Amino acid sequence: MAEKNVQQQDLGQLLKIRREKLAALQEEGKDPFQITKYDVTAHSADIKDHFEEMEGQTVRVAGRLMQKRVMGKASFCNVQDLKGNIQCYVARDCVGEDPYKDFKKYDIGDIVGVEGEVFRTQKGEISVHASVVTLLSKSLQILPEKYHGLMNTDVRYRQRYTDLIMNEEVKDTFIKRSKIISAIRRYLDSQGFMEVETPMLVANAGGAAARPFETHFNALDEDFKLRISLELYLKRLIVGGLERVYEIGRVFRNEGLDTRHNPEFTLMELYQAYTDYHGMMDLTENLYRTVAQEVLGTTKIVYSGTEIDLGQPFARITMVDAVKQYAGVDWDKVETLEQARALAKEHHVEYEDRHKKGDILNLFFEEFVEEHLIQPTFVMDHPIEISPLTKKKPDKPDYVERFEFYLNGWEMANAYSELNDPIDQRARFKDQEAQLAQGNEEANTTDEDFLNALEIGMPPTGGIGFGIDRMCMLLTDSAAIRDVLLFPTMRSM
């Protein structure tokens, strides 16, 4: 305890010194916060990658001071910018006596601009020989010690700005995330899809099995919900004749936090008229291969030491066959709810009284199958009980034309041949309302305007929803969803 108090006193003194340095600069008319711009002409990686062309050229770089070695009349420092870091050589005879005195007082964490010539040191390091060093912003806090870095995950998530400074791999993850989303957009645009935006604040939060967040809109004195899905509004646009639409946006689900769930996350949904769930499978294969190749340069990715091959044809299996393969239960022979419950008890699968035969099949799938689906796999033909917005299979009406896409044992996407029969859809909504009354808080409620849209007429349509955050986790080898969200949801301090 005594040692901790000493450390706190030392930290307090160091912070005080930084503020005193700022006050002295301000008194001398050198307030860095008065500087409004700095014209950057090059970044660290560009200089290193094109040294042969840039050697001897004057450049202006800017970034955070991460290291400083003062050696009498000359010093070296390391400046970190968006693309990496670069060494700068600062000599008194080149920058001037007074500016050099100022430079020696700069602290690690300060943001500086350096103008000078590109050269290579005797030790072979590409550097900038400074002629002018400008303090652009004063850091009044102290960065974590560089050797140990910022390791506390709670602090990293709460102070992502510090995490990005201290951990280069974190910055690389979020740069890749941006590239992944850009690659998705390019692919869909090339396929004739149009990007649209739909409401986040809705009267009826449907399109998924999830609990919504609720709020009150004072201006209208009405209760609203935050959307849990993008589906129902995008389908309205298919009714309107747009044919191929997609949206990448935040959705909100009032559920727990774990390594794969955050209450607000990024979902992409797309809908294509005149195709079905087989068309969505083809699109998914091509999309994943294209994005991996463009962002990573390969269709073979490694996640947590396991190689996943996106270049091979994706496996396709029905849910019934998957349960038969991994649980040893042939659901085609299960004719009644009583038989389903007996099998659940026999295999120690917990179910609720409200669960029907199809629900219990899905519970078997979750219990015995999911963890085995490491390589890309489409699990097709789900029971109708868990698919209220999906077309029935004409030859097997207890099942629907739906698939979930699995990688690494995770659900990565969910797709349907969309239900466009308004009479059937109303009956499905009625069943959902009954489930809600029985205690299923994730059940949908009837959306009359959506039913009206279907009555106007929606063409045969294929639709799919992709979890963007999970896709980013896999393509960046990140262990938790919080590692690919810049500002994940955290409990208040």
Coordinates of C-alpha atoms in Angstrom, one line a residue:
M1 CA 0.0 0.0 0.0
A2 CA 2.8 2.4 0.8
E3 CA 4.5 1.6 -2.5
K4 CA 1.2 2.4 -4.3
N5 CA 0.9 5.7 -2.5
V6 CA 4.4 6.6 -3.6
Q7 CA 3.6 5.7 -7.2
Q8 CA 0.4 7.9 -7.1
Q9 CA 2.4 10.8 -5.7
D10 CA 5.1 10.4 -8.4
L11 CA 2.4 10.3 -11.1
G12 CA 0.7 13.4 -9.7
Q13 CA 4.0 15.2 -9.7
L14 CA 4.7 14.2 -13.3
L15 CA 1.2 15.4 -14.4
K16 CA 1.8 18.7 -12.6
I17 CA 5.1 19.1 -14.5
R18 CA 3.4 18.7 -17.8
R19 CA 0.8 21.4 -17.0
E20 CA 3.6 23.7 -15.8
K21 CA 5.4 23.1 -19.2
L22 CA 2.2 24.1 -21.0
A23 CA 1.8 27.2 -18.9
A24 CA 5.3 28.2 -19.6
L25 CA 4.8 27.8 -23.4
Q26 CA 1.6 29.8 -23.2
E27 CA 3.4 32.6 -21.3
E28 CA 6.1 32.7 -24.0
G29 CA 3.5 33.0 -26.8
K30 CA 4.0 29.4 -27.9
D31 CA 0.7 27.8 -27.0
P32 CA 0.4 24.7 -29.2
F33 CA -3.3 24.7 -28.9
Q34 CA -3.4 27.9 -31.0
I35 CA -2.0 26.1 -34.0
T36 CA -4.9 25.3 -36.4
K37 CA -3.3 23.2 -39.2
Y38 CA -0.1 21.5 -40.3
D39 CA 0.4 20.5 -43.9
V40 CA 1.5 16.9 -43.9
T41 CA 3.3 15.8 -47.2
A42 CA 4.2 12.2 -46.3
H43 CA 3.6 9.3 -44.0
S44 CA 6.1 7.0 -42.4
A45 CA 5.3 3.9 -44.4
D46 CA 5.3 5.9 -47.7
I47 CA 8.8 7.2 -47.0
K48 CA 10.2 3.8 -46.1
D49 CA 8.5 2.1 -49.1
H50 CA 9.7 4.7 -51.6
F51 CA 13.0 5.6 -50.1
E52 CA 14.9 5.4 -53.4
E53 CA 12.7 8.1 -54.9
M54 CA 12.4 10.2 -51.7
E55 CA 16.0 10.2 -50.5
G56 CA 17.1 13.8 -50.2
Q57 CA 13.6 15.2 -50.6
T58 CA 12.1 17.6 -48.0
V59 CA 9.0 16.1 -46.3
R60 CA 6.7 17.2 -43.6
V61 CA 5.5 14.4 -41.2
A62 CA 3.3 14.7 -38.2
G63 CA 2.4 12.3 -35.4
R64 CA 2.9 11.4 -31.7
L65 CA 6.3 11.5 -30.1
M66 CA 6.8 7.9 -28.8
Q67 CA 10.5 7.9 -28.1
K68 CA 13.2 10.5 -27.5
R69 CA 16.9 10.2 -27.0
V70 CA 18.7 13.4 -26.2
M71 CA 22.4 13.4 -26.7
G72 CA 23.8 16.9 -26.1
K73 CA 23.7 18.8 -29.3
A74 CA 21.8 16.2 -31.3
S75 CA 18.9 13.9 -30.5
F76 CA 16.8 11.2 -32.1
C77 CA 13.1 10.8 -31.7
N78 CA 10.4 8.4 -33.0
V79 CA 7.2 9.9 -34.5
Q80 CA 4.2 7.6 -34.9
D81 CA 1.5 8.4 -37.5
L82 CA -1.4 6.6 -39.2
K83 CA 0.8 4.3 -41.2
G84 CA 3.5 3.4 -38.6
N85 CA 6.5 5.3 -37.2
I86 CA 9.7 6.9 -38.4
Q87 CA 12.9 8.1 -36.8
C88 CA 13.7 11.8 -36.8
Y89 CA 17.2 13.3 -36.3
V90 CA 17.1 16.6 -34.5
A91 CA 20.3 18.6 -34.3
R92 CA 20.8 22.0 -32.6
D93 CA 22.8 23.4 -35.5
C94 CA 20.0 22.6 -37.9
V95 CA 16.9 23.6 -36.0
G96 CA 18.4 26.5 -34.0
E97 CA 19.5 26.9 -30.4
D98 CA 16.2 28.0 -28.9
P99 CA 14.0 25.6 -30.9
Y100 CA 16.3 22.8 -29.8
K101 CA 15.9 23.8 -26.1
D102 CA 12.2 23.6 -26.6
F103 CA 12.4 20.2 -28.3
K104 CA 14.4 18.8 -25.3
K105 CA 11.4 19.7 -23.1
Y106 CA 8.9 17.9 -25.2
D107 CA 7.2 14.9 -23.5
I108 CA 6.4 11.4 -24.8
G109 CA 2.9 11.6 -26.1
D110 CA 3.2 15.1 -27.5
I111 CA 2.1 15.6 -31.1
V112 CA 4.7 17.2 -33.3
G113 CA 5.3 18.1 -36.9
V114 CA 8.8 17.5 -38.4
E115 CA 10.0 19.1 -41.6
G116 CA 13.3 17.8 -43.0
E117 CA 15.2 15.8 -45.6
V118 CA 14.8 12.0 -46.0
F119 CA 18.1 10.2 -45.4
R120 CA 19.5 6.9 -44.1
T121 CA 21.6 6.8 -40.9
Q122 CA 25.0 5.1 -40.6
K123 CA 23.2 2.2 -39.0
G124 CA 20.9 1.9 -42.0
E125 CA 17.7 3.3 -40.6
I126 CA 15.5 5.5 -42.9
S127 CA 15.0 8.8 -41.1
V128 CA 14.1 12.4 -41.4
H129 CA 16.8 15.0 -40.8
A130 CA 14.8 17.8 -39.1
S131 CA 15.1 21.4 -40.1
V132 CA 12.0 22.5 -38.2
V133 CA 10.2 20.8 -35.3
T134 CA 6.8 22.2 -34.4
L135 CA 4.8 21.3 -31.2
L136 CA 1.2 20.8 -32.5
S137 CA -0.5 19.5 -29.3
K138 CA 0.6 19.0 -25.7
S139 CA -0.2 15.7 -24.0
L140 CA -1.2 16.3 -20.4
Q141 CA -1.5 12.7 -19.6
I142 CA 1.1 9.9 -19.4
L143 CA 1.0 7.0 -21.9
P144 CA 1.5 3.5 -20.5
E145 CA 5.1 2.3 -20.4
K146 CA 6.0 1.2 -23.9
Y147 CA 7.7 -2.1 -23.0
H148 CA 4.7 -3.6 -21.2
G149 CA 2.2 -1.7 -23.4
L150 CA -1.5 -1.4 -22.6
M151 CA -2.5 -4.9 -21.5
N152 CA -5.5 -4.5 -19.2
T153 CA -8.5 -5.3 -21.5
D154 CA -11.0 -3.3 -19.5
V155 CA -8.9 -0.2 -19.9
R156 CA -8.2 -0.9 -23.5
Y157 CA -11.9 -1.1 -24.3
R158 CA -12.8 2.0 -22.3
Q159 CA -9.9 4.0 -23.6
R160 CA -9.7 2.8 -27.2
Y161 CA -7.8 6.0 -28.1
T162 CA -4.9 4.9 -25.9
D163 CA -5.2 1.3 -27.1
L164 CA -4.8 2.5 -30.7
I165 CA -1.7 4.5 -29.8
M166 CA 0.0 1.7 -27.8
N167 CA -1.0 -1.5 -29.7
E168 CA -0.1 -1.5 -33.4
E169 CA -2.0 -4.7 -34.0
V170 CA -5.2 -3.0 -32.7
K171 CA -4.9 -0.2 -35.2
D172 CA -4.3 -2.8 -37.9
T173 CA -7.5 -4.7 -36.9
F174 CA -9.6 -1.6 -37.4
I175 CA -8.0 -0.6 -40.6
K176 CA -8.8 -4.1 -41.9
R177 CA -12.4 -3.8 -40.6
S178 CA -12.8 -0.6 -42.7
K179 CA -11.3 -2.4 -45.7
I180 CA -13.7 -5.4 -45.2
I181 CA -16.7 -3.2 -45.3
S182 CA -15.4 -1.3 -48.3
A183 CA -14.8 -4.6 -50.1
I184 CA -18.4 -5.7 -49.3
R185 CA -19.8 -2.5 -50.7
R186 CA -17.7 -2.8 -53.9
Y187 CA -18.8 -6.4 -54.5
L188 CA -22.5 -5.7 -54.0
D189 CA -22.4 -2.5 -56.1
S190 CA -20.7 -4.6 -58.9
Q191 CA -23.7 -7.0 -58.7
G192 CA -26.2 -4.3 -59.2
F193 CA -27.3 -3.8 -55.6
M194 CA -28.3 -0.4 -54.3
E195 CA -27.3 0.8 -50.8
V196 CA -30.2 2.3 -48.8
E197 CA -31.0 3.5 -45.3
T198 CA -34.0 2.5 -43.2
P199 CA -35.3 3.7 -39.8
M200 CA -33.6 2.8 -36.6
L201 CA -36.4 4.1 -34.4
V202 CA -39.5 2.0 -35.2
A203 CA -43.0 1.4 -33.8
N204 CA -42.7 -2.4 -34.4
A205 CA -39.3 -4.1 -34.0
G206 CA -39.5 -7.2 -36.1
G207 CA -37.5 -9.4 -38.5
A208 CA -35.5 -11.3 -35.8
A209 CA -36.0 -13.3 -32.6
A210 CA -34.7 -10.8 -30.1
R211 CA -35.8 -8.4 -27.3
P212 CA -35.8 -4.8 -28.4
F213 CA -34.8 -1.7 -26.5
E214 CA -37.7 0.6 -25.8
T215 CA -37.9 4.4 -25.6
H216 CA -40.5 7.2 -25.5
F217 CA -40.7 9.9 -28.1
N218 CA -41.8 13.0 -26.3
A219 CA -42.8 15.1 -29.4
L220 CA -45.4 12.5 -30.4
D221 CA -46.0 11.2 -26.9
E222 CA -45.6 7.6 -28.3
D223 CA -43.4 4.6 -27.4
F224 CA -40.9 3.5 -29.9
K225 CA -38.3 0.7 -30.2
L226 CA -34.8 0.5 -31.6
R227 CA -34.7 -1.8 -34.6
I228 CA -33.5 -5.4 -34.0
S229 CA -33.3 -6.1 -37.8
L230 CA -33.3 -4.4 -41.2
E231 CA -35.6 -6.9 -42.8
L232 CA -39.1 -5.6 -42.9
Y233 CA -38.3 -2.1 -44.3
L234 CA -35.9 -3.6 -46.9
K235 CA -38.7 -5.9 -48.1
R236 CA -41.0 -2.9 -48.4
L237 CA -38.4 -1.6 -50.9
I238 CA -38.6 -4.8 -52.9
V239 CA -42.4 -4.3 -53.1
G240 CA -41.7 -0.8 -54.4
G241 CA -39.7 -2.3 -57.3
L242 CA -36.1 -1.6 -56.3
E243 CA -35.2 -5.3 -56.9
R244 CA -31.7 -5.4 -55.3
V245 CA -31.1 -3.5 -52.1
Y246 CA -28.8 -3.7 -49.1
E247 CA -28.1 -1.8 -45.9
I248 CA -25.1 -1.9 -43.6
G249 CA -26.1 -0.5 -40.2
R250 CA -26.4 -0.7 -36.5
V251 CA -29.1 -2.8 -34.9
F252 CA -29.9 -3.1 -31.2
R253 CA -30.8 -6.2 -29.1
N254 CA -31.5 -6.1 -25.4
E255 CA -29.6 -9.2 -24.6
G256 CA -26.4 -10.3 -22.8
L257 CA -22.7 -9.6 -23.4
D258 CA -20.2 -12.3 -24.3
T259 CA -17.4 -12.9 -26.7
R260 CA -19.7 -12.9 -29.7
H261 CA -22.6 -10.6 -28.6
N262 CA -22.8 -6.9 -28.0
P263 CA -26.2 -5.1 -27.6
E264 CA -25.5 -2.8 -30.6
F265 CA -23.7 -4.4 -33.5
T266 CA -23.4 -4.0 -37.3
L267 CA -25.7 -6.1 -39.5
M268 CA -25.8 -6.2 -43.3
E269 CA -29.0 -7.4 -44.9
L270 CA -29.7 -7.6 -48.7
Y271 CA -32.7 -8.6 -50.7
Q272 CA -32.8 -9.7 -54.3
A273 CA -36.0 -10.1 -56.3
Y274 CA -36.6 -13.1 -58.5
T275 CA -34.2 -15.4 -56.7
D276 CA -34.3 -17.8 -53.7
Y277 CA -32.2 -19.1 -50.9
H278 CA -30.0 -21.1 -53.4
G279 CA -29.2 -17.7 -55.0
M280 CA -28.2 -16.4 -51.6
M281 CA -25.9 -19.3 -51.1
D282 CA -24.1 -18.6 -54.3
L283 CA -23.8 -14.9 -53.4
T284 CA -22.5 -15.7 -49.9
E285 CA -19.7 -17.9 -51.3
N286 CA -18.6 -15.4 -53.8
L287 CA -18.8 -12.5 -51.3
Y288 CA -16.7 -14.2 -48.7
R289 CA -14.0 -15.3 -51.2
T290 CA -13.9 -11.9 -52.8
V291 CA -13.5 -10.0 -49.5
A292 CA -10.9 -12.4 -48.1
Q293 CA -8.8 -12.2 -51.3
E294 CA -9.1 -8.4 -51.5
V295 CA -8.3 -7.7 -47.8
L296 CA -6.0 -10.5 -46.9
G297 CA -4.6 -11.6 -50.3
T298 CA -5.7 -15.2 -49.7
T299 CA -8.9 -17.4 -49.4
K300 CA -7.2 -19.5 -46.7
I301 CA -7.6 -17.8 -43.3
V302 CA -6.2 -18.9 -39.9
Y303 CA -8.4 -18.3 -36.8
S304 CA -7.0 -19.2 -33.4
G305 CA -4.5 -21.6 -35.1
T306 CA -7.1 -23.4 -37.3
E307 CA -7.0 -23.0 -41.0
I308 CA -10.3 -22.3 -42.7
D309 CA -10.5 -22.7 -46.5
L310 CA -12.9 -20.2 -48.2
G311 CA -11.6 -21.3 -51.6
Q312 CA -13.2 -24.7 -51.5
P313 CA -16.9 -25.2 -52.4
F314 CA -19.0 -24.5 -49.2
A315 CA -20.6 -27.6 -47.7
R316 CA -24.4 -27.8 -47.8
I317 CA -26.4 -30.0 -45.4
T318 CA -30.0 -29.9 -44.2
M319 CA -30.6 -29.4 -40.4
V320 CA -32.3 -32.8 -40.2
D321 CA -29.2 -34.5 -41.8
A322 CA -26.8 -32.6 -39.6
V323 CA -28.6 -33.7 -36.4
K324 CA -28.7 -37.3 -37.8
Q325 CA -24.9 -37.1 -38.4
Y326 CA -23.8 -35.5 -35.2
A327 CA -26.5 -36.6 -32.7
G328 CA -27.5 -39.9 -34.2
V329 CA -31.2 -38.9 -34.2
D330 CA -33.3 -39.2 -37.4
W331 CA -35.8 -36.4 -37.1
D332 CA -37.7 -37.7 -40.2
K333 CA -38.9 -40.5 -38.0
V334 CA -40.1 -38.1 -35.3
E335 CA -43.9 -37.7 -35.9
T336 CA -45.2 -36.2 -32.7
L337 CA -44.3 -33.6 -30.1
E338 CA -44.4 -36.3 -27.5
Q339 CA -41.7 -38.3 -29.4
A340 CA -39.6 -35.1 -29.7
R341 CA -39.8 -34.5 -25.9
A342 CA -38.9 -38.1 -25.1
L343 CA -35.8 -37.8 -27.4
A344 CA -34.9 -34.5 -25.7
K345 CA -35.0 -36.1 -22.2
E346 CA -33.1 -39.1 -23.4
H347 CA -30.3 -36.9 -24.8
H348 CA -30.4 -34.4 -21.9
V349 CA -31.6 -31.5 -24.1
E350 CA -33.5 -28.9 -22.1
Y351 CA -36.7 -27.5 -23.5
E352 CA -39.6 -25.4 -22.4
D353 CA -43.3 -26.3 -22.4
R354 CA -44.0 -23.8 -25.2
H355 CA -41.5 -25.5 -27.5
K356 CA -42.9 -27.4 -30.4
K357 CA -41.4 -30.3 -32.4
G358 CA -39.4 -28.0 -34.7
D359 CA -38.1 -25.9 -31.8
I360 CA -36.7 -29.1 -30.2
L361 CA -35.0 -30.0 -33.5
N362 CA -33.3 -26.7 -33.4
L363 CA -32.2 -27.3 -29.8
F364 CA -30.7 -30.6 -30.9
F365 CA -28.8 -28.7 -33.6
E366 CA -27.5 -26.1 -31.2
E367 CA -26.4 -28.8 -28.7
F368 CA -24.8 -31.4 -30.9
V369 CA -24.0 -29.8 -34.3
E370 CA -22.9 -26.2 -34.2
E371 CA -19.4 -26.7 -32.7
H372 CA -18.5 -29.1 -35.5
L373 CA -19.1 -26.7 -38.3
I374 CA -15.6 -25.2 -38.6
Q375 CA -15.2 -25.1 -42.4
P376 CA -17.8 -23.1 -44.4
T377 CA -21.1 -24.8 -44.2
F378 CA -24.7 -23.9 -45.2
V379 CA -27.2 -25.6 -42.9
M380 CA -30.5 -25.7 -44.9
D381 CA -34.2 -26.3 -44.4
H382 CA -35.1 -25.2 -40.9
P383 CA -38.4 -26.1 -39.1
I384 CA -41.2 -23.7 -39.7
E385 CA -41.7 -23.0 -36.0
I386 CA -38.5 -21.0 -35.8
S387 CA -38.9 -19.3 -39.2
P388 CA -41.9 -16.9 -39.3
L389 CA -40.8 -14.9 -42.3
T390 CA -39.8 -17.8 -44.6
K391 CA -41.4 -19.7 -47.5
K392 CA -42.4 -23.3 -46.8
K393 CA -40.8 -26.1 -48.8
P394 CA -43.5 -27.1 -51.3
D395 CA -42.8 -30.8 -50.8
K396 CA -42.2 -30.7 -47.0
P397 CA -44.4 -28.0 -45.5
D398 CA -43.1 -28.5 -41.9
Y399 CA -39.8 -27.0 -43.1
V400 CA -38.9 -23.8 -44.8
E401 CA -36.4 -22.6 -47.5
R402 CA -33.9 -21.1 -45.1
F403 CA -30.2 -21.6 -44.4
E404 CA -27.8 -20.4 -41.8
F405 CA -24.1 -20.1 -42.8
Y406 CA -21.5 -21.4 -40.3
L407 CA -17.8 -20.9 -39.9
N408 CA -15.7 -21.8 -37.0
G409 CA -18.7 -23.1 -35.2
W410 CA -20.4 -19.7 -35.4
E411 CA -23.5 -18.6 -37.2
M412 CA -22.3 -16.0 -39.7
A413 CA -25.4 -15.4 -41.8
N414 CA -29.1 -16.2 -42.0
A415 CA -31.0 -16.4 -45.3
Y416 CA -34.5 -17.2 -46.7
S417 CA -36.6 -17.6 -49.7
E418 CA -38.7 -14.8 -48.4
L419 CA -42.3 -15.4 -47.5
N420 CA -44.4 -13.2 -49.9
D421 CA -47.9 -14.7 -49.2
P422 CA -49.7 -12.1 -47.1
I423 CA -52.3 -14.6 -45.9
D424 CA -49.7 -17.1 -44.7
Q425 CA -47.6 -14.3 -43.2
R426 CA -50.6 -13.1 -41.1
A427 CA -51.1 -16.6 -39.8
R428 CA -47.3 -16.7 -38.9
F429 CA -47.6 -13.4 -37.1
K430 CA -50.6 -14.7 -35.2
D431 CA -48.6 -17.7 -34.0
Q432 CA -45.8 -15.3 -32.9
E433 CA -48.3 -13.3 -30.9
A434 CA -49.4 -16.5 -29.2
Q435 CA -45.7 -17.3 -28.4
L436 CA -45.3 -13.8 -27.0
A437 CA -48.3 -14.4 -24.7
Q438 CA -46.7 -17.6 -23.5
G439 CA -43.6 -15.8 -22.4
N440 CA -41.3 -15.8 -25.5
E441 CA -40.0 -12.3 -25.2
E442 CA -38.2 -12.7 -28.6
A443 CA -41.3 -13.4 -30.6
N444 CA -42.5 -10.9 -33.3
T445 CA -45.7 -8.9 -33.2
T446 CA -48.0 -8.3 -36.1
D447 CA -46.8 -5.5 -38.5
E448 CA -49.9 -4.4 -40.3
D449 CA -48.1 -2.0 -42.6
F450 CA -45.8 -4.8 -43.7
L451 CA -48.7 -7.0 -44.3
N452 CA -50.3 -4.3 -46.4
A453 CA -47.1 -4.1 -48.5
L454 CA -47.2 -7.9 -49.1
E455 CA -50.9 -7.5 -50.2
I456 CA -49.8 -5.0 -52.8
G457 CA -47.5 -7.7 -54.0
M458 CA -43.8 -8.8 -53.5
P459 CA -42.1 -10.8 -56.1
P460 CA -40.2 -14.1 -55.3
T461 CA -37.2 -12.8 -53.3
G462 CA -34.1 -14.1 -51.7
G463 CA -32.8 -12.3 -48.6
I464 CA -29.9 -12.7 -46.2
G465 CA -28.4 -11.1 -43.1
F466 CA -24.7 -11.0 -42.4
G467 CA -23.1 -10.4 -39.0
I468 CA -20.4 -7.9 -40.0
D469 CA -18.6 -8.0 -36.6
R470 CA -18.2 -11.8 -36.6
M471 CA -16.9 -11.6 -40.2
C472 CA -14.3 -9.1 -39.0
M473 CA -13.4 -11.3 -36.0
L474 CA -12.6 -14.2 -38.3
L475 CA -10.7 -12.2 -40.9
T476 CA -8.6 -10.4 -38.3
D477 CA -8.1 -13.4 -35.9
S478 CA -9.8 -11.5 -33.1
A479 CA -10.9 -13.5 -30.0
A480 CA -13.9 -11.4 -29.0
I481 CA -16.4 -9.1 -30.6
R482 CA -15.1 -6.2 -28.4
D483 CA -11.8 -6.5 -30.2
V484 CA -13.5 -5.4 -33.5
L485 CA -15.8 -2.8 -32.1
L486 CA -14.1 0.6 -31.6
F487 CA -16.3 1.4 -28.6
P488 CA -18.0 -1.7 -27.2
T489 CA -20.7 -1.5 -24.6
M490 CA -19.3 -1.4 -21.1
R491 CA -20.8 -1.4 -17.6
S492 CA -20.6 2.1 -16.1
M493 CA -17.7 2.6 -13.7

